[in-house]
Amino acid sequence: MPKTFAWFEGRKRPPSEYEELTVGLHFGEEALVHTRVGTWTLDNTSLAGVPWEDFRDPAQLHYRSWVALQDRAERELGATLDLARTAGFVDGLDPAWSRDMAVLVGGLAFAEWGVAMAMQYVERFCLSSAVGQAAQLQVCDELRHAQRALEWADALLGGSRRPCRGDTPRPPGAAGPTADGDPARAAWMEHPALQPLRRAIEMALTLEDWGEVVVAVNVCLEGLLQPFQRELWLDTSRKQADLATAMLARHCWTDEERHLGWTEAFLRFVIEADPSNAAVLQSWLDTHAGAGFEALDALAAGFPFDGAAEEAAAVARTEQASRLKEALG
Amino acid sequence: MSDQATDYRRTKRLYWEPSYVPKEAIYPPANYEGIHFKDWDRWDDPFHMSFRQYVEIQAKKDNGFHPARDAFDRYGGTDRMDRRWLEGMKVVYPILFHGEYGALRSNARVSRYAPAPALRAAAFYQSIDELRHSQNHVYQMRMLNKHTDGFNNWAEWKRHHFLLQPAKMLFEDIVACENVFESVMGLNILVEVAYTNLVFVGIPSVGVLNGDLAGASELLTTQSDETRHMAIGQSTLRTLLEGDDRNLPLIQYWLDKWFWLLHRIIGCPLGVIPDYFARRKALPMRQMFQRYIVDNFVAGMVEDLGKFGLQPPRFLDAAVAEMEDAPHTLFRTLFQYKHMLFNKMFVPTETDMEFFGEHYPHWEERHGAFWEEVRAGDPKDLPSLPMLCQVCQLPCVFPVPEAPTIRCSEWNGEVRWFCSDGCQWIFEHEPERYSKAVGLDRVLTGKDVPEIRAHMRLSGKLGGVLEEC
């Protein structure tokens, strides 16, 4: 075996590049400085008896591979959205559909950013360099989704208001897509279909146990709402022949599948380390699962898209249950 | 095509005022206690970065740096590095990793809790930059580990070895700041603005002279991100001082405190790299300190922000005076503990001593006799750890071991010892924060050398003297 770091010696297979760059690097809990915020203590979470540095993200991404991956992804997605917007494809969509989709996509951009903020907390306080990195890359991915979703919501909204075709610049002083306020923000703050989700995210941002944040956000919200978003956006955009929304949905899901993957691995890992952690996880699930279902039901009811939302919600419930069964047994 | 300004406005649009829970529950005011500012939303991020721009720029940088390091390794670059320099890098990289990883975690908190949305966005990108830097340092250690001992257990040493405890203390301190603006002051102003030019520009220039092209390339690509971080710190500092003059006393305190901590924990130890571990030398540390810290950082800051009442750091004169001896004092101290180190030490050559005599007027008088005794056969090894400062965790040996400025204070019925007026001053301002640390000197009291080595995770023949010097 090639020479590696001491903490990998004695293993049968050599460590991967991901492992050498990510694992075993945490400072530890014996702090030299003490404040009310503190550095890291085992009671930052109720999950106990876990050898935190043994965690592995199944995606095995580190900074170099992640930034290369997302650079390629952004080029692909950016080219599609730019073309759709500038070559008049948005103007060919059904205005009513575009308006509804713009409100949904724009509103959900805020949810993505809320998830990013929640995972920033996990990144800061978790007791493992590998968990911290998985959370950190998720934070970045969520920002990506939020920015792209807002961009696309603006484009869809512009198309839905079209009096004429093409990419003709508006006359000076004329209202742009968001000049009369911010429809995406208005949807996030006021649209009834988005309020249960906003409430759930705001509640998650007040949690203090970083393990509970993972469950409340990645299991109960993301585990349910991301499959719903994928199904709904892909299905309805297919019917509209709207390749750009479909591309956005596909790109978001590619990242989200990775987030759900590390979360599933995390749940399995903490239970394998100490079976008593199952009860802790279950109590968090009992506390937060209802908020996820409420958010899903409200979204499906508020943005029915001719029954597509109900079908997407059914798929999402099944997927979440399947993932939980796989992870928790 | 979406432009930069539009992308940035989109990011700013993403912040909302919570209504289902009190705003204070999501952004607790304790995170910016004592700082006054009228409208956090008006705060602007100087870089207006979007995600797509970020990954495009960073992927280009990585595409330039990593192949260069791979080629260096493949074509025997490590074997052509100067051995002394390589021994120095065994100390440098774990310290740098401490800094980057601490900065990563610290910025995760700033990006979550800073009251200004623009600062949260800027900290977000800084946090992921710090992941890049910490992993680039690991890449370097991974490469060098294949060729030499002294890198293979660096993560354990950074937790348990006395040589790396000061860096652990420093960056834990930044991570643990209660006020996010203190984190910004400590990290973005003192670490990034004051010291990264010295560390990531000054040191690589010496590294190149000693055959370390991969290390120089790595530190320079790191510095390309640091300029963004510096701008965040400078913009934050100016905004706070301009925004409300009630912020001045707290900012001045943070400047005074973090300037001393950085001087003591980074500035002093770093001097052994250009002055000793570099066989082929450029500027002596004393001049580098004058150029990068005094002339560029302090003078620039005072010129720029003095009109708001900001004064030069309280312990500036003491720091300048110490640089006359600090590299020499610390190298001597390390030499006395060469049997407890993971790197190897050496006796300075005649050429080294000519350099010291030329650039450090008091070197012969204060340090020359020590090396004469070594040359006469005294190994100078010490059997137990020196007394460590309660605050900085460095040995209490400054300015010179023969006449150290040891200070003490009583706290909760116990005496605490300090290496300097600066560390004592910091302790007396925040005794709760710094009183609970138990230094390795106390942990290892009464232990013999094998026990001390075992505690510090030293195995085999690590440490000792570099034969080929």
mmCIF file of N, CA and C in Angstrom, chain A residues 94-169:
data_model
loop_
_atom_site.group_PDB
_atom_site.id
_atom_site.type_symbol
_atom_site.label_atom_id
_atom_site.label_comp_id
_atom_site.label_asym_id
_atom_site.label_seq_id
_atom_site.Cartn_x
_atom_site.Cartn_y
_atom_site.Cartn_z
ATOM 1 N N ASP A 94 -47.206 28.694 -22.422
ATOM 2 C CA ASP A 94 -48.542 29.139 -22.032
ATOM 3 C C ASP A 94 -48.404 30.156 -20.894
ATOM 4 N N PRO A 95 -48.913 31.383 -21.059
ATOM 5 C CA PRO A 95 -48.693 32.424 -20.046
ATOM 6 C C PRO A 95 -49.201 32.031 -18.659
ATOM 7 N N ALA A 96 -50.328 31.391 -18.603
ATOM 8 C CA ALA A 96 -50.878 31.021 -17.285
ATOM 9 C C ALA A 96 -49.960 30.004 -16.600
ATOM 10 N N TRP A 97 -49.494 29.055 -17.370
ATOM 11 C CA TRP A 97 -48.573 28.044 -16.823
ATOM 12 C C TRP A 97 -47.276 28.707 -16.361
ATOM 13 N N SER A 98 -46.783 29.618 -17.204
ATOM 14 C CA SER A 98 -45.537 30.309 -16.864
ATOM 15 C C SER A 98 -45.694 31.087 -15.563
ATOM 16 N N ARG A 99 -46.813 31.746 -15.416
ATOM 17 C CA ARG A 99 -47.035 32.564 -14.220
ATOM 18 C C ARG A 99 -47.042 31.676 -12.978
ATOM 19 N N ASP A 100 -47.790 30.588 -13.042
ATOM 20 C CA ASP A 100 -47.872 29.683 -11.881
ATOM 21 C C ASP A 100 -46.501 29.073 -11.570
ATOM 22 N N MET A 101 -45.812 28.668 -12.643
ATOM 23 C CA MET A 101 -44.503 28.046 -12.423
ATOM 24 C C MET A 101 -43.507 29.068 -11.876
ATOM 25 N N ALA A 102 -43.623 30.316 -12.350
ATOM 26 C CA ALA A 102 -42.723 31.363 -11.842
ATOM 27 C C ALA A 102 -42.929 31.579 -10.353
ATOM 28 N N VAL A 103 -44.175 31.589 -9.927
ATOM 29 C CA VAL A 103 -44.456 31.789 -8.497
ATOM 30 C C VAL A 103 -43.899 30.619 -7.691
ATOM 31 N N LEU A 104 -44.114 29.415 -8.198
ATOM 32 C CA LEU A 104 -43.641 28.227 -7.467
ATOM 33 C C LEU A 104 -42.104 28.189 -7.428
ATOM 34 N N VAL A 105 -41.498 28.349 -8.606
ATOM 35 C CA VAL A 105 -40.026 28.264 -8.667
ATOM 36 C C VAL A 105 -39.401 29.399 -7.860
ATOM 37 N N GLY A 106 -39.936 30.597 -7.997
ATOM 38 C CA GLY A 106 -39.392 31.743 -7.271
ATOM 39 C C GLY A 106 -39.564 31.592 -5.766
ATOM 40 N N GLY A 107 -40.712 31.136 -5.355
ATOM 41 C CA GLY A 107 -40.942 30.942 -3.916
ATOM 42 C C GLY A 107 -40.018 29.887 -3.338
ATOM 43 N N LEU A 108 -39.849 28.805 -4.084
ATOM 44 C CA LEU A 108 -39.001 27.723 -3.577
ATOM 45 C C LEU A 108 -37.520 28.113 -3.535
ATOM 46 N N ALA A 109 -37.152 29.157 -4.293
ATOM 47 C CA ALA A 109 -35.762 29.635 -4.198
ATOM 48 C C ALA A 109 -35.454 30.050 -2.764
ATOM 49 N N PHE A 110 -36.421 30.666 -2.116
ATOM 50 C CA PHE A 110 -36.201 31.092 -0.728
ATOM 51 C C PHE A 110 -36.065 29.887 0.195
ATOM 52 N N ALA A 111 -36.822 28.857 -0.117
ATOM 53 C CA ALA A 111 -36.702 27.649 0.693
ATOM 54 C C ALA A 111 -35.309 27.042 0.558
ATOM 55 N N GLU A 112 -34.784 27.080 -0.653
ATOM 56 C CA GLU A 112 -33.433 26.548 -0.865
ATOM 57 C C GLU A 112 -32.429 27.315 -0.005
ATOM 58 N N TRP A 113 -32.579 28.620 0.024
ATOM 59 C CA TRP A 113 -31.644 29.421 0.805
ATOM 60 C C TRP A 113 -31.835 29.179 2.308
ATOM 61 N N GLY A 114 -33.088 28.954 2.708
ATOM 62 C CA GLY A 114 -33.336 28.622 4.110
ATOM 63 C C GLY A 114 -32.659 27.318 4.503
ATOM 64 N N VAL A 115 -32.715 26.345 3.607
ATOM 65 C CA VAL A 115 -32.032 25.069 3.858
ATOM 66 C C VAL A 115 -30.527 25.306 3.957
ATOM 67 N N ALA A 116 -29.997 26.167 3.095
ATOM 68 C CA ALA A 116 -28.563 26.476 3.152
ATOM 69 C C ALA A 116 -28.200 27.056 4.512
ATOM 70 N N MET A 117 -29.018 27.973 4.999
ATOM 71 C CA MET A 117 -28.716 28.575 6.308
ATOM 72 C C MET A 117 -28.738 27.527 7.411
ATOM 73 N N ALA A 118 -29.706 26.628 7.333
ATOM 74 C CA ALA A 118 -29.795 25.578 8.355
ATOM 75 C C ALA A 118 -28.550 24.694 8.319
ATOM 76 N N MET A 119 -28.086 24.388 7.118
ATOM 77 C CA MET A 119 -26.922 23.513 7.017
ATOM 78 C C MET A 119 -25.617 24.238 7.376
ATOM 79 N N GLN A 120 -25.632 25.566 7.312
ATOM 80 C CA GLN A 120 -24.467 26.312 7.809
ATOM 81 C C GLN A 120 -24.262 26.023 9.292
ATOM 82 N N TYR A 121 -25.363 25.873 10.000
ATOM 83 C CA TYR A 121 -25.263 25.564 11.432
ATOM 84 C C TYR A 121 -24.632 24.183 11.633
ATOM 85 N N VAL A 122 -25.061 23.222 10.833
ATOM 86 C CA VAL A 122 -24.479 21.873 10.912
ATOM 87 C C VAL A 122 -22.986 21.937 10.590
ATOM 88 N N GLU A 123 -22.659 22.681 9.549
ATOM 89 C CA GLU A 123 -21.260 22.823 9.134
ATOM 90 C C GLU A 123 -20.413 23.374 10.276
ATOM 91 N N ARG A 124 -20.946 24.322 11.015
ATOM 92 C CA ARG A 124 -20.170 24.955 12.081
ATOM 93 C C ARG A 124 -20.008 24.053 13.304
ATOM 94 N N PHE A 125 -21.090 23.368 13.705
ATOM 95 C CA PHE A 125 -21.053 22.733 15.022
ATOM 96 C C PHE A 125 -20.882 21.217 15.011
ATOM 97 N N CYS A 126 -20.971 20.563 13.876
ATOM 98 C CA CYS A 126 -20.911 19.102 13.889
ATOM 99 C C CYS A 126 -19.519 18.635 14.313
ATOM 100 N N LEU A 127 -19.452 17.387 14.742
ATOM 101 C CA LEU A 127 -18.244 16.879 15.400
ATOM 102 C C LEU A 127 -17.359 16.065 14.470
ATOM 103 N N SER A 128 -17.478 16.296 13.190
ATOM 104 C CA SER A 128 -16.778 15.449 12.232
ATOM 105 C C SER A 128 -16.391 16.264 11.016
ATOM 106 N N SER A 129 -15.142 16.087 10.558
ATOM 107 C CA SER A 129 -14.735 16.806 9.351
ATOM 108 C C SER A 129 -15.505 16.315 8.129
ATOM 109 N N ALA A 130 -15.855 15.035 8.094
ATOM 110 C CA ALA A 130 -16.561 14.512 6.918
ATOM 111 C C ALA A 130 -18.025 14.967 6.896
ATOM 112 N N VAL A 131 -18.682 14.969 8.061
ATOM 113 C CA VAL A 131 -20.063 15.482 8.099
ATOM 114 C C VAL A 131 -20.053 16.974 7.773
ATOM 115 N N GLY A 132 -19.089 17.681 8.354
ATOM 116 C CA GLY A 132 -18.997 19.120 8.105
ATOM 117 C C GLY A 132 -18.835 19.419 6.627
ATOM 118 N N GLN A 133 -18.019 18.631 5.957
ATOM 119 C CA GLN A 133 -17.809 18.887 4.532
ATOM 120 C C GLN A 133 -19.057 18.563 3.707
ATOM 121 N N ALA A 134 -19.729 17.465 4.048
ATOM 122 C CA ALA A 134 -20.957 17.124 3.327
ATOM 123 C C ALA A 134 -21.973 18.251 3.486
ATOM 124 N N ALA A 135 -22.080 18.770 4.705
ATOM 125 C CA ALA A 135 -23.019 19.871 4.944
ATOM 126 C C ALA A 135 -22.583 21.120 4.190
ATOM 127 N N GLN A 136 -21.288 21.370 4.172
ATOM 128 C CA GLN A 136 -20.790 22.583 3.517
ATOM 129 C C GLN A 136 -21.037 22.544 2.007
ATOM 130 N N LEU A 137 -20.775 21.407 1.394
ATOM 131 C CA LEU A 137 -21.024 21.324 -0.046
ATOM 132 C C LEU A 137 -22.518 21.443 -0.331
ATOM 133 N N GLN A 138 -23.326 20.928 0.588
ATOM 134 C CA GLN A 138 -24.771 21.090 0.409
ATOM 135 C C GLN A 138 -25.166 22.562 0.484
ATOM 136 N N VAL A 139 -24.586 23.282 1.425
ATOM 137 C CA VAL A 139 -24.876 24.717 1.533
ATOM 138 C C VAL A 139 -24.630 25.392 0.189
ATOM 139 N N CYS A 140 -23.492 25.073 -0.411
ATOM 140 C CA CYS A 140 -23.148 25.709 -1.686
ATOM 141 C C CYS A 140 -24.119 25.304 -2.789
ATOM 142 N N ASP A 141 -24.458 24.031 -2.821
ATOM 143 C CA ASP A 141 -25.412 23.570 -3.835
ATOM 144 C C ASP A 141 -26.756 24.279 -3.678
ATOM 145 N N GLU A 142 -27.176 24.454 -2.439
ATOM 146 C CA GLU A 142 -28.478 25.101 -2.209
ATOM 147 C C GLU A 142 -28.453 26.551 -2.674
ATOM 148 N N LEU A 143 -27.320 27.216 -2.474
ATOM 149 C CA LEU A 143 -27.220 28.586 -2.973
ATOM 150 C C LEU A 143 -27.321 28.574 -4.497
ATOM 151 N N ARG A 144 -26.668 27.594 -5.107
ATOM 152 C CA ARG A 144 -26.751 27.454 -6.566
ATOM 153 C C ARG A 144 -28.217 27.355 -7.002
ATOM 154 N N HIS A 145 -28.939 26.464 -6.354
ATOM 155 C CA HIS A 145 -30.343 26.254 -6.744
ATOM 156 C C HIS A 145 -31.151 27.530 -6.538
ATOM 157 N N ALA A 146 -30.899 28.188 -5.418
ATOM 158 C CA ALA A 146 -31.683 29.386 -5.103
ATOM 159 C C ALA A 146 -31.446 30.465 -6.164
ATOM 160 N N GLN A 147 -30.187 30.675 -6.531
ATOM 161 C CA GLN A 147 -29.896 31.722 -7.522
ATOM 162 C C GLN A 147 -30.477 31.362 -8.889
ATOM 163 N N ARG A 148 -30.308 30.113 -9.275
ATOM 164 C CA ARG A 148 -30.826 29.709 -10.587
ATOM 165 C C ARG A 148 -32.358 29.717 -10.597
ATOM 166 N N ALA A 149 -32.964 29.313 -9.498
ATOM 167 C CA ALA A 149 -34.431 29.297 -9.445
ATOM 168 C C ALA A 149 -34.978 30.722 -9.556
ATOM 169 N N LEU A 150 -34.343 31.658 -8.863
ATOM 170 C CA LEU A 150 -34.819 33.049 -8.963
ATOM 171 C C LEU A 150 -34.630 33.577 -10.382
ATOM 172 N N GLU A 151 -33.483 33.239 -10.969
ATOM 173 C CA GLU A 151 -33.207 33.680 -12.342
ATOM 174 C C GLU A 151 -34.286 33.163 -13.282
ATOM 175 N N TRP A 152 -34.632 31.892 -13.115
ATOM 176 C CA TRP A 152 -35.598 31.299 -14.027
ATOM 177 C C TRP A 152 -37.019 31.795 -13.730
ATOM 178 N N ALA A 153 -37.294 32.031 -12.465
ATOM 179 C CA ALA A 153 -38.607 32.586 -12.120
ATOM 180 C C ALA A 153 -38.777 33.962 -12.763
ATOM 181 N N ASP A 154 -37.728 34.770 -12.727
ATOM 182 C CA ASP A 154 -37.795 36.088 -13.369
ATOM 183 C C ASP A 154 -38.066 35.940 -14.865
ATOM 184 N N ALA A 155 -37.386 34.973 -15.483
ATOM 185 C CA ALA A 155 -37.555 34.776 -16.925
ATOM 186 C C ALA A 155 -38.973 34.312 -17.250
ATOM 187 N N LEU A 156 -39.467 33.373 -16.471
ATOM 188 C CA LEU A 156 -40.823 32.879 -16.715
ATOM 189 C C LEU A 156 -41.856 33.988 -16.520
ATOM 190 N N LEU A 157 -41.630 34.786 -15.497
ATOM 191 C CA LEU A 157 -42.568 35.864 -15.226
ATOM 192 C C LEU A 157 -42.542 36.886 -16.347
ATOM 193 N N GLY A 158 -41.339 37.176 -16.871
ATOM 194 C CA GLY A 158 -41.233 38.081 -18.011
ATOM 195 C C GLY A 158 -41.987 37.542 -19.198
ATOM 196 N N GLY A 159 -41.878 36.242 -19.443
ATOM 197 C CA GLY A 159 -42.581 35.626 -20.559
ATOM 198 C C GLY A 159 -44.084 35.664 -20.369
ATOM 199 N N SER A 160 -44.502 35.486 -19.141
ATOM 200 C CA SER A 160 -45.943 35.428 -18.899
ATOM 201 C C SER A 160 -46.594 36.793 -19.071
ATOM 202 N N ARG A 161 -45.790 37.859 -19.015
ATOM 203 C CA ARG A 161 -46.350 39.209 -19.147
ATOM 204 C C ARG A 161 -46.191 39.752 -20.556
ATOM 205 N N ARG A 162 -45.773 38.894 -21.470
ATOM 206 C CA ARG A 162 -45.341 39.433 -22.751
ATOM 207 C C ARG A 162 -46.501 40.091 -23.507
ATOM 208 N N PRO A 163 -46.290 41.302 -24.000
ATOM 209 C CA PRO A 163 -47.220 41.857 -24.959
ATOM 210 C C PRO A 163 -46.718 41.547 -26.369
ATOM 211 N N CYS A 164 -45.417 41.243 -26.504
ATOM 212 C CA CYS A 164 -44.845 40.998 -27.822
ATOM 213 C C CYS A 164 -43.767 39.927 -27.683
ATOM 214 N N ARG A 165 -43.350 39.321 -28.755
ATOM 215 C CA ARG A 165 -42.373 38.251 -28.721
ATOM 216 C C ARG A 165 -40.960 38.805 -28.785
ATOM 217 N N GLY A 166 -40.011 37.960 -28.546
ATOM 218 C CA GLY A 166 -38.617 38.335 -28.732
ATOM 219 C C GLY A 166 -37.968 38.876 -27.476
ATOM 220 N N ASP A 167 -36.720 39.299 -27.628
ATOM 221 C CA ASP A 167 -35.929 39.758 -26.497
ATOM 222 C C ASP A 167 -35.710 41.256 -26.588
ATOM 223 N N THR A 168 -36.719 41.969 -27.105
ATOM 224 C CA THR A 168 -36.575 43.405 -27.305
ATOM 225 C C THR A 168 -36.422 44.108 -25.963
ATOM 226 N N PRO A 169 -35.416 44.953 -25.843
ATOM 227 C CA PRO A 169 -35.265 45.657 -24.560
ATOM 228 C C PRO A 169 -36.483 46.522 -24.261
#
